[in-house]
């Protein structure tokens, strides 16, 4: 049941229990102290009455009518609130129905708890040589009524104060916790995708800080979702551009080769129908042309396949595939020195990570050889610790000593696509240009292996 209560209900319940417990302890203390107080009052009244009797009794022997004088004294003393005096054997004279109104009489359980028995003391006296005795009886009803009235009054006042304190505290707690409802509604809106939802900071400083943090979180989520949308839009755009480029290359290069092959094949068919001896030279000529076209088609096919998927990456692994790539560049550009430091991965980095690292090196080398006029290129691929305690990552750095980038240089589709691809994987890509050339540095987190 406690777990189902709201925070406001829990605070109010604990406050009510605390006030009730404090009030009960205070009343119990008054009840416990009532007994000793009544007993002390009894003893004091009886002692005073006894001393008074012992003081006036010697003067009775000098009275003309000692018995009448004694009866008068007894009647006068019986008017006292807390005590009655009777002569021994005279029960009717000292009987009292109670001191005070019945309405003020405390309940029976209180009387039984505080003073259950009546206290009576017999005081012996002698009048003209005749021994007699006076009975002094205490009547603490008035004292107990006063104590009970005090308890009832304090109970009423304390209850009123406790109720007032409870109501005030409820109001204060309610106003302090009011932002919780707004926080809950804002969280529900954010969960539903309404990242523009905001909550007005209010209440206690702690809740106001939470409201501010939630507003900041909603803004950050909105920006992240918008970045994700732009990234997806950019990815689709880049895919369309890549398809358009492949279609253009197929149309501009693959088509003419096919047309030439078709022309040579038609010539061969016509020569085969002509039985002249000179046809052997013509066949050789057309056959050589067909072989050249086939070789060109094969090279073009390799370039297309390389764009779509690096050859040998899955079969040889990242280290060997990069080695093949660097060897091809060294063969095609022997005038450029290429230094490579490619560390072997201590664990499976994942197919996506391997392909991304390969593409980064490939794109950086392509830009260095085509645009930088560099004479030296350095390629480094090493393993590094993961960011924010995540899995490991690959650190890629490609530097050249070329002329660098112009201040107003804009990245092409290659580096732009690489940057967005790396950001989607949770990594980073930085391009630094200076007088000493260009450095492309990327951190690629390890992904899953498919």
Short mmCIF file of C-alpha atoms in Angstrom, two decimals:
data_model
loop_
_atom_site.label_atom_id
_atom_site.label_comp_id
_atom_site.label_asym_id
_atom_site.label_seq_id
_atom_site.Cartn_x
_atom_site.Cartn_y
_atom_site.Cartn_z
CA UNK A 1 0.00 0.00 0.00
CA UNK A 2 2.83 2.39 0.87
CA UNK A 3 4.36 1.90 -2.57
CA UNK A 4 1.11 2.95 -4.25
CA UNK A 5 0.93 6.29 -2.41
CA UNK A 6 2.10 9.45 -4.11
CA UNK A 7 4.93 11.53 -2.67
CA UNK A 8 2.47 14.16 -1.46
CA UNK A 9 0.32 11.52 0.25
CA UNK A 10 3.37 9.98 1.92
CA UNK A 11 4.53 13.34 3.28
CA UNK A 12 1.04 14.20 4.54
CA UNK A 13 0.61 10.77 6.14
CA UNK A 14 3.99 10.95 7.89
CA UNK A 15 3.20 14.46 9.12
CA UNK A 16 -0.21 13.39 10.44
CA UNK A 17 1.31 10.40 12.22
CA UNK A 18 4.05 12.58 13.73
CA UNK A 19 1.60 15.19 15.03
CA UNK A 20 -0.73 12.52 16.40
CA UNK A 21 2.14 10.71 18.11
CA UNK A 22 3.44 13.94 19.64
CA UNK A 23 -0.04 14.85 20.92
CA UNK A 24 -0.56 11.36 22.35
CA UNK A 25 2.81 11.47 24.14
CA UNK A 26 2.01 14.86 25.67
CA UNK A 27 -1.43 13.72 26.90
CA UNK A 28 0.04 10.50 28.25
CA UNK A 29 2.63 12.55 30.16
CA UNK A 30 -0.12 14.66 31.76
CA UNK A 31 -2.09 11.55 32.73
CA UNK A 32 0.97 9.88 34.23
CA UNK A 33 1.83 13.03 36.22
CA UNK A 34 -1.75 13.37 37.49
CA UNK A 35 -1.45 10.51 40.03
CA UNK A 36 1.54 11.90 41.99
CA UNK A 37 0.01 15.35 41.83
CA UNK A 38 -3.30 14.19 43.38
CA UNK A 39 -1.52 12.13 46.04
CA UNK A 40 0.67 15.07 46.99
CA UNK A 41 -2.45 17.25 47.24
CA UNK A 42 -4.15 14.62 49.47
CA UNK A 43 -1.23 14.37 51.82
CA UNK A 44 -0.88 18.14 52.05
CA UNK A 45 -4.58 18.74 52.78
CA UNK A 46 -4.78 15.97 55.39
CA UNK A 47 -1.62 17.21 57.08
CA UNK A 48 -2.97 20.76 57.29
CA UNK A 49 -6.35 19.56 58.56
CA UNK A 50 -4.70 17.40 61.17
CA UNK A 51 -2.51 20.21 62.42
CA UNK A 52 -5.53 22.50 62.58
CA UNK A 53 -7.51 19.95 64.57
CA UNK A 54 -4.63 19.38 66.96
CA UNK A 55 -4.41 23.13 67.42
CA UNK A 56 -8.07 23.83 68.23
CA UNK A 57 -8.93 20.70 70.23
CA UNK A 58 -7.12 21.84 73.46
CA UNK A 59 -9.39 24.87 73.59
CA UNK A 60 -12.55 22.74 73.62
CA UNK A 61 -12.13 21.86 77.30
CA UNK A 62 -12.55 25.51 78.19
CA UNK A 63 -15.84 25.82 76.23
CA UNK A 64 -19.15 25.71 78.10
CA UNK A 65 -20.46 23.02 75.71
CA UNK A 66 -17.49 21.15 74.23
CA UNK A 67 -19.65 18.78 72.14
CA UNK A 68 -21.60 21.59 70.51
CA UNK A 69 -18.42 23.51 69.91
CA UNK A 70 -16.81 20.39 68.34
CA UNK A 71 -19.81 19.81 66.10
CA UNK A 72 -19.65 23.43 64.95
CA UNK A 73 -15.95 23.10 64.16
CA UNK A 74 -16.61 19.88 62.22
CA UNK A 75 -19.31 21.55 60.18
CA UNK A 76 -17.08 24.54 59.41
CA UNK A 77 -14.16 22.33 58.36
CA UNK A 78 -16.39 20.21 56.14
CA UNK A 79 -16.92 23.21 53.92
CA UNK A 80 -13.34 22.87 52.69
CA UNK A 81 -13.02 21.69 49.07
CA UNK A 82 -10.63 18.82 49.34
CA UNK A 83 -11.26 17.43 52.83
CA UNK A 84 -14.08 16.45 55.22
CA UNK A 85 -13.93 15.87 59.00
CA UNK A 86 -16.38 13.66 60.91
CA UNK A 87 -16.61 12.37 64.44
CA UNK A 88 -15.94 8.70 64.88
CA UNK A 89 -19.17 6.76 64.31
CA UNK A 90 -20.99 9.72 62.70
CA UNK A 91 -21.23 8.63 59.04
CA UNK A 92 -23.99 10.89 57.90
CA UNK A 93 -22.25 14.06 58.88
CA UNK A 94 -19.25 13.48 56.67
CA UNK A 95 -20.89 12.01 53.59
CA UNK A 96 -20.38 14.04 50.42
CA UNK A 97 -21.79 13.29 47.09
CA UNK A 98 -18.86 14.96 45.46
CA UNK A 99 -17.34 18.33 45.21
CA UNK A 100 -18.26 20.05 42.03
CA UNK A 101 -20.72 19.56 39.26
CA UNK A 102 -21.24 16.16 37.78
CA UNK A 103 -20.60 17.64 34.37
CA UNK A 104 -17.04 18.50 35.46
CA UNK A 105 -16.41 15.07 36.97
CA UNK A 106 -13.65 13.20 35.18
CA UNK A 107 -14.46 9.81 33.65
CA UNK A 108 -14.36 6.74 35.87
CA UNK A 109 -11.30 5.28 34.11
CA UNK A 110 -9.36 8.45 34.85
CA UNK A 111 -10.34 8.37 38.54
CA UNK A 112 -9.45 4.67 38.76
CA UNK A 113 -6.09 5.35 37.13
CA UNK A 114 -5.18 8.46 39.13
CA UNK A 115 -6.66 7.95 42.61
CA UNK A 116 -8.68 4.76 42.98
CA UNK A 117 -8.91 4.77 46.85
CA UNK A 118 -10.07 7.41 49.33
CA UNK A 119 -7.53 8.46 51.95
CA UNK A 120 -8.83 8.72 55.55
CA UNK A 121 -6.88 9.47 58.78
CA UNK A 122 -8.20 9.09 62.34
CA UNK A 123 -7.07 11.78 64.80
CA UNK A 124 -7.63 10.90 68.53
CA UNK A 125 -8.84 13.70 70.82
CA UNK A 126 -9.79 13.93 74.53
CA UNK A 127 -12.59 16.13 75.90
CA UNK A 128 -12.96 16.27 79.66
CA UNK A 129 -11.11 13.00 79.91
CA UNK A 130 -13.28 11.20 77.38
CA UNK A 131 -11.31 9.80 74.45
CA UNK A 132 -12.83 10.44 71.06
CA UNK A 133 -11.52 10.63 67.52
CA UNK A 134 -12.04 12.70 64.41
CA UNK A 135 -11.82 11.13 60.92
CA UNK A 136 -10.18 13.32 58.28
CA UNK A 137 -11.12 12.14 54.76
CA UNK A 138 -9.66 13.56 51.57
CA UNK A 139 -11.89 14.32 48.57
CA UNK A 140 -9.61 14.81 45.52
CA UNK A 141 -12.47 14.95 43.03
CA UNK A 142 -12.11 18.69 42.58
CA UNK A 143 -8.36 18.35 42.03
CA UNK A 144 -8.85 15.52 39.57
CA UNK A 145 -11.56 17.54 37.79
CA UNK A 146 -9.15 20.45 37.46
CA UNK A 147 -6.46 18.15 36.09
CA UNK A 148 -8.94 16.54 33.69
CA UNK A 149 -10.13 19.96 32.52
CA UNK A 150 -6.51 20.93 31.88
CA UNK A 151 -5.96 17.77 29.86
CA UNK A 152 -9.12 18.32 27.82
CA UNK A 153 -8.22 21.98 27.22
CA UNK A 154 -4.67 21.11 26.16
CA UNK A 155 -6.00 18.33 23.94
CA UNK A 156 -8.37 20.74 22.24
CA UNK A 157 -5.76 23.48 21.81
CA UNK A 158 -3.04 21.06 20.69
CA UNK A 159 -5.44 19.39 18.25
CA UNK A 160 -6.40 22.74 16.77
CA UNK A 161 -2.75 23.74 16.44
CA UNK A 162 -1.86 20.35 14.93
CA UNK A 163 -4.69 20.58 12.41
CA UNK A 164 -3.69 24.13 11.48
CA UNK A 165 -0.03 23.06 11.12
CA UNK A 166 -1.09 20.05 9.08
CA UNK A 167 -3.20 22.17 6.72
CA UNK A 168 -0.45 24.77 6.30
CA UNK A 169 2.14 22.07 5.66
CA UNK A 170 -0.16 20.37 3.17
CA UNK A 171 -0.53 23.65 1.29
CA UNK A 172 3.23 24.29 1.34
CA UNK A 173 4.06 20.73 0.24
CA UNK A 174 1.38 20.89 -2.45
CA UNK A 175 2.80 24.10 -3.90
CA UNK A 176 6.36 22.76 -3.62
CA UNK A 177 5.47 19.55 -5.46
CA UNK A 178 3.20 21.20 -8.02
CA UNK A 179 5.93 21.12 -10.75
CA UNK A 180 5.97 17.30 -10.58
CA UNK A 181 2.72 17.11 -12.53
CA UNK A 182 4.09 19.46 -15.15
CA UNK A 183 7.31 17.42 -15.25
CA UNK A 184 5.36 14.20 -15.77
CA UNK A 185 3.33 15.74 -18.58
CA UNK A 186 6.44 17.16 -20.24
CA UNK A 187 8.15 13.75 -20.08
CA UNK A 188 5.08 12.13 -21.65
CA UNK A 189 5.15 14.71 -24.45
CA UNK A 190 8.87 14.13 -25.04
CA UNK A 191 8.29 10.38 -25.09
CA UNK A 192 5.60 10.96 -27.74
CA UNK A 193 8.10 12.87 -29.86
CA UNK A 194 7.10 16.45 -29.03
CA UNK A 195 10.61 17.70 -28.32
CA UNK A 196 9.50 21.32 -28.23
CA UNK A 197 7.70 20.71 -24.90
CA UNK A 198 8.97 22.82 -22.03
CA UNK A 199 8.10 23.04 -18.33
CA UNK A 200 8.15 26.26 -16.34
CA UNK A 201 10.78 25.96 -13.54
CA UNK A 202 9.16 26.38 -10.13
CA UNK A 203 8.77 24.93 -6.67
CA UNK A 204 11.78 24.08 -4.55
CA UNK A 205 15.26 24.90 -5.93
CA UNK A 206 15.90 21.19 -6.52
CA UNK A 207 12.73 20.81 -8.58
CA UNK A 208 13.46 24.03 -10.46
CA UNK A 209 16.89 22.64 -11.35
CA UNK A 210 15.29 19.39 -12.55
CA UNK A 211 12.86 21.40 -14.71
CA UNK A 212 15.75 23.33 -16.25
CA UNK A 213 17.66 20.08 -16.91
CA UNK A 214 14.58 18.53 -18.52
CA UNK A 215 14.14 21.56 -20.78
CA UNK A 216 17.81 21.30 -21.78
CA UNK A 217 17.41 17.57 -22.40
CA UNK A 218 14.33 18.16 -24.57
CA UNK A 219 16.25 20.74 -26.59
CA UNK A 220 19.24 18.41 -26.99
CA UNK A 221 16.98 15.54 -28.07
CA UNK A 222 15.24 17.79 -30.56
CA UNK A 223 18.57 18.85 -32.04
CA UNK A 224 19.76 15.23 -32.14
CA UNK A 225 16.59 14.11 -33.93
CA UNK A 226 16.93 16.98 -36.39
CA UNK A 227 20.60 16.07 -36.99
CA UNK A 228 19.53 12.48 -37.52
CA UNK A 229 16.91 13.59 -40.04
CA UNK A 230 19.41 15.74 -41.89
CA UNK A 231 21.93 12.88 -41.84
CA UNK A 232 19.37 10.46 -43.27
CA UNK A 233 18.42 13.01 -45.93
CA UNK A 234 22.08 13.58 -46.76
CA UNK A 235 22.71 9.83 -46.91
CA UNK A 236 19.88 9.36 -49.37
CA UNK A 237 21.22 12.29 -51.42
CA UNK A 238 24.72 10.81 -51.47
CA UNK A 239 23.36 7.42 -52.48
CA UNK A 240 21.51 9.04 -55.36
CA UNK A 241 24.65 10.89 -56.41
CA UNK A 242 26.70 7.67 -56.27
CA UNK A 243 24.11 5.87 -58.39
CA UNK A 244 24.06 8.79 -60.84
CA UNK A 245 27.87 8.71 -61.10
CA UNK A 246 27.92 4.95 -61.65
CA UNK A 247 25.16 5.28 -64.27
CA UNK A 248 27.14 8.05 -66.03
CA UNK A 249 30.32 5.95 -66.07
CA UNK A 250 28.43 2.96 -67.41
CA UNK A 251 26.89 5.13 -70.11
CA UNK A 252 30.07 7.04 -71.03
CA UNK A 253 32.58 4.18 -70.86
CA UNK A 254 30.84 0.83 -70.86
CA UNK A 255 28.53 1.77 -73.77
CA UNK A 256 31.26 2.80 -76.24
CA UNK A 257 33.25 -0.35 -75.48
CA UNK A 258 30.22 -2.49 -76.23
CA UNK A 259 29.54 -0.55 -79.42
CA UNK A 260 33.14 -1.09 -80.58
CA UNK A 261 32.97 -4.80 -79.75
CA UNK A 262 29.75 -5.06 -81.70
CA UNK A 263 31.37 -3.34 -84.72
CA UNK A 264 34.42 -5.65 -84.65
CA UNK A 265 32.23 -8.71 -84.20
CA UNK A 266 30.16 -7.67 -87.26
CA UNK A 267 33.34 -7.21 -89.28
CA UNK A 268 34.52 -10.66 -88.25
CA UNK A 269 31.22 -12.15 -89.37
CA UNK A 270 31.52 -10.46 -92.76
CA UNK A 271 35.14 -11.62 -93.18
CA UNK A 272 34.15 -15.16 -92.36
CA UNK A 273 31.74 -15.02 -95.30
CA UNK A 274 34.52 -13.69 -97.60
CA UNK A 275 36.90 -16.45 -98.64
CA UNK A 276 39.81 -14.23 -99.68
CA UNK A 277 43.33 -14.96 -98.36
CA UNK A 278 43.75 -11.47 -97.06
CA UNK A 279 41.08 -12.21 -94.54
CA UNK A 280 43.63 -13.69 -92.08
CA UNK A 281 45.30 -10.31 -91.55
CA UNK A 282 41.94 -8.67 -91.14
CA UNK A 283 40.87 -11.33 -88.62
CA UNK A 284 44.05 -10.77 -86.67
CA UNK A 285 43.46 -7.02 -86.69
CA UNK A 286 39.90 -7.28 -85.46
CA UNK A 287 40.82 -9.96 -82.91
CA UNK A 288 43.54 -7.72 -81.46
CA UNK A 289 41.07 -4.84 -81.24
CA UNK A 290 38.54 -7.05 -79.46
CA UNK A 291 41.18 -8.15 -76.91
CA UNK A 292 42.09 -4.51 -76.23
CA UNK A 293 38.45 -3.65 -75.69
CA UNK A 294 37.99 -6.67 -73.40
CA UNK A 295 41.05 -5.63 -71.35
CA UNK A 296 39.66 -2.10 -71.06
CA UNK A 297 36.30 -3.51 -69.99
CA UNK A 298 37.97 -5.66 -67.36
CA UNK A 299 39.85 -2.66 -65.95
CA UNK A 300 36.69 -0.59 -65.97
CA UNK A 301 34.84 -3.45 -64.27
CA UNK A 302 37.51 -3.55 -61.52
CA UNK A 303 37.13 0.18 -60.94
CA UNK A 304 33.36 -0.10 -60.63
CA UNK A 305 33.67 -3.08 -58.29
CA UNK A 306 36.27 -1.24 -56.23
CA UNK A 307 33.87 1.65 -55.79
CA UNK A 308 31.07 -0.66 -54.79
CA UNK A 309 33.11 -3.02 -52.62
CA UNK A 310 36.88 -3.24 -52.01
CA UNK A 311 38.16 -6.45 -53.54
CA UNK A 312 39.70 -8.83 -51.02
CA UNK A 313 38.66 -6.97 -47.85
CA UNK A 314 36.44 -9.74 -46.56
CA UNK A 315 38.79 -12.50 -47.72
CA UNK A 316 42.17 -11.01 -46.76
CA UNK A 317 41.24 -8.78 -43.83
CA UNK A 318 41.77 -5.06 -43.30
CA UNK A 319 45.57 -5.16 -42.91
CA UNK A 320 46.17 -7.13 -46.12
CA UNK A 321 43.56 -5.17 -48.10
CA UNK A 322 45.22 -1.88 -47.14
CA UNK A 323 48.56 -3.38 -48.10
CA UNK A 324 47.23 -4.19 -51.57
CA UNK A 325 45.82 -0.67 -51.90
CA UNK A 326 49.13 0.94 -50.92
CA UNK A 327 51.07 -1.32 -53.27
CA UNK A 328 48.86 -0.29 -56.20
CA UNK A 329 49.45 3.38 -55.40
CA UNK A 330 53.21 2.83 -55.13
CA UNK A 331 53.20 1.15 -58.54
CA UNK A 332 51.14 3.90 -60.17
CA UNK A 333 53.01 6.78 -58.45
CA UNK A 334 56.62 5.68 -57.89
CA UNK A 335 57.67 9.34 -57.48
CA UNK A 336 55.75 9.64 -54.19
CA UNK A 337 57.09 8.11 -50.97
CA UNK A 338 54.39 6.26 -48.99
CA UNK A 339 55.16 5.39 -45.34
CA UNK A 340 52.68 3.00 -43.75
CA UNK A 341 52.21 1.87 -40.14
CA UNK A 342 49.22 -0.45 -40.03
CA UNK A 343 48.84 -2.26 -36.72
CA UNK A 344 47.14 -5.63 -36.63
CA UNK A 345 43.81 -5.53 -34.80
CA UNK A 346 43.87 -7.44 -31.47
CA UNK A 347 40.17 -8.19 -31.85
CA UNK A 348 37.52 -8.33 -34.53
CA UNK A 349 36.69 -4.76 -35.37
CA UNK A 350 33.61 -5.60 -37.40
CA UNK A 351 32.88 -5.52 -41.11
CA UNK A 352 31.42 -2.01 -41.01
CA UNK A 353 34.46 -0.66 -39.18
CA UNK A 354 36.91 -2.36 -41.56
CA UNK A 355 35.10 -0.99 -44.60
CA UNK A 356 34.97 2.53 -43.08
CA UNK A 357 38.70 2.52 -42.27
CA UNK A 358 39.50 1.27 -45.76
CA UNK A 359 37.34 3.98 -47.37
CA UNK A 360 38.96 6.72 -45.27
CA UNK A 361 42.46 5.67 -46.35
CA UNK A 362 41.31 5.25 -49.94
CA UNK A 363 39.64 8.69 -50.10
CA UNK A 364 42.52 10.46 -48.33
CA UNK A 365 45.12 8.91 -50.66
CA UNK A 366 43.03 9.77 -53.72
CA UNK A 367 42.81 13.42 -52.65
CA UNK A 368 46.52 13.56 -51.79
CA UNK A 369 47.66 12.19 -55.18
CA UNK A 370 45.14 14.10 -57.32
CA UNK A 371 45.06 17.53 -55.66
CA UNK A 372 47.93 18.01 -53.19
CA UNK A 373 51.00 17.50 -55.44
CA UNK A 374 52.59 15.76 -52.47
CA UNK A 375 55.95 13.98 -52.55
CA UNK A 376 55.46 12.11 -49.30
CA UNK A 377 52.40 10.51 -47.69
CA UNK A 378 52.16 8.86 -44.28
CA UNK A 379 49.43 6.35 -43.41
CA UNK A 380 48.83 5.19 -39.82
CA UNK A 381 46.13 2.80 -38.60
CA UNK A 382 46.25 1.78 -34.95
CA UNK A 383 43.99 0.59 -32.18
CA UNK A 384 42.91 2.92 -29.38
CA UNK A 385 40.75 2.81 -26.27
CA UNK A 386 37.04 3.42 -26.72
CA UNK A 387 35.42 6.77 -26.04
CA UNK A 388 33.48 7.16 -22.77
CA UNK A 389 34.25 3.63 -21.68
CA UNK A 390 32.80 2.02 -24.82
CA UNK A 391 34.38 -0.67 -26.97
CA UNK A 392 37.72 -0.05 -28.67
CA UNK A 393 38.13 2.01 -31.79
CA UNK A 394 40.45 2.40 -34.75
CA UNK A 395 42.55 5.55 -35.09
CA UNK A 396 43.27 6.45 -38.74
CA UNK A 397 45.66 9.23 -39.76
CA UNK A 398 46.71 10.09 -43.34
CA UNK A 399 49.15 13.05 -43.77
CA UNK A 400 50.80 14.52 -46.83
CA UNK A 401 53.34 17.32 -47.46
CA UNK A 402 51.36 18.91 -50.26
CA UNK A 403 50.14 22.45 -50.71
CA UNK A 404 47.21 22.14 -48.32
CA UNK A 405 43.67 23.38 -48.75
CA UNK A 406 42.50 26.83 -49.72
CA UNK A 407 40.75 28.85 -46.98
CA UNK A 408 37.46 28.70 -48.87
CA UNK A 409 37.83 25.05 -49.79
CA UNK A 410 34.69 22.93 -49.64
CA UNK A 411 34.87 19.20 -49.15
CA UNK A 412 33.77 17.00 -52.00
CA UNK A 413 31.29 14.19 -51.84
CA UNK A 414 33.94 11.71 -50.78
CA UNK A 415 35.05 13.31 -47.50
CA UNK A 416 31.54 14.61 -46.80
CA UNK A 417 30.12 11.12 -47.14
CA UNK A 418 32.92 9.71 -44.98
CA UNK A 419 32.28 12.29 -42.24
CA UNK A 420 28.57 11.54 -42.12
CA UNK A 421 29.21 7.79 -42.18
CA UNK A 422 31.63 8.08 -39.24
CA UNK A 423 29.26 10.33 -37.29
CA UNK A 424 26.53 7.73 -37.78
CA UNK A 425 28.87 5.13 -36.23
CA UNK A 426 29.59 7.42 -33.25
CA UNK A 427 33.11 8.44 -34.32
CA UNK A 428 34.82 11.64 -35.40
CA UNK A 429 36.58 12.92 -38.53
CA UNK A 430 38.88 15.96 -38.58
CA UNK A 431 40.70 17.50 -41.53
CA UNK A 432 43.56 19.88 -40.66
CA UNK A 433 45.27 21.92 -43.37
CA UNK A 434 48.43 23.99 -43.09
CA UNK A 435 51.60 24.97 -44.87
CA UNK A 436 52.91 21.46 -44.31
CA UNK A 437 50.06 19.73 -46.11
CA UNK A 438 46.81 18.09 -45.06
CA UNK A 439 46.15 15.63 -42.23
CA UNK A 440 43.00 13.53 -42.19
CA UNK A 441 42.38 11.96 -38.78
CA UNK A 442 39.42 9.73 -37.91
CA UNK A 443 38.30 7.75 -34.88
CA UNK A 444 36.08 4.82 -35.85
CA UNK A 445 34.43 2.78 -33.05
CA UNK A 446 34.45 -0.97 -33.39
CA UNK A 447 31.15 -2.33 -34.60
CA UNK A 448 29.54 -5.73 -34.71
CA UNK A 449 30.87 -8.43 -37.03
CA UNK A 450 28.38 -9.59 -39.62
#
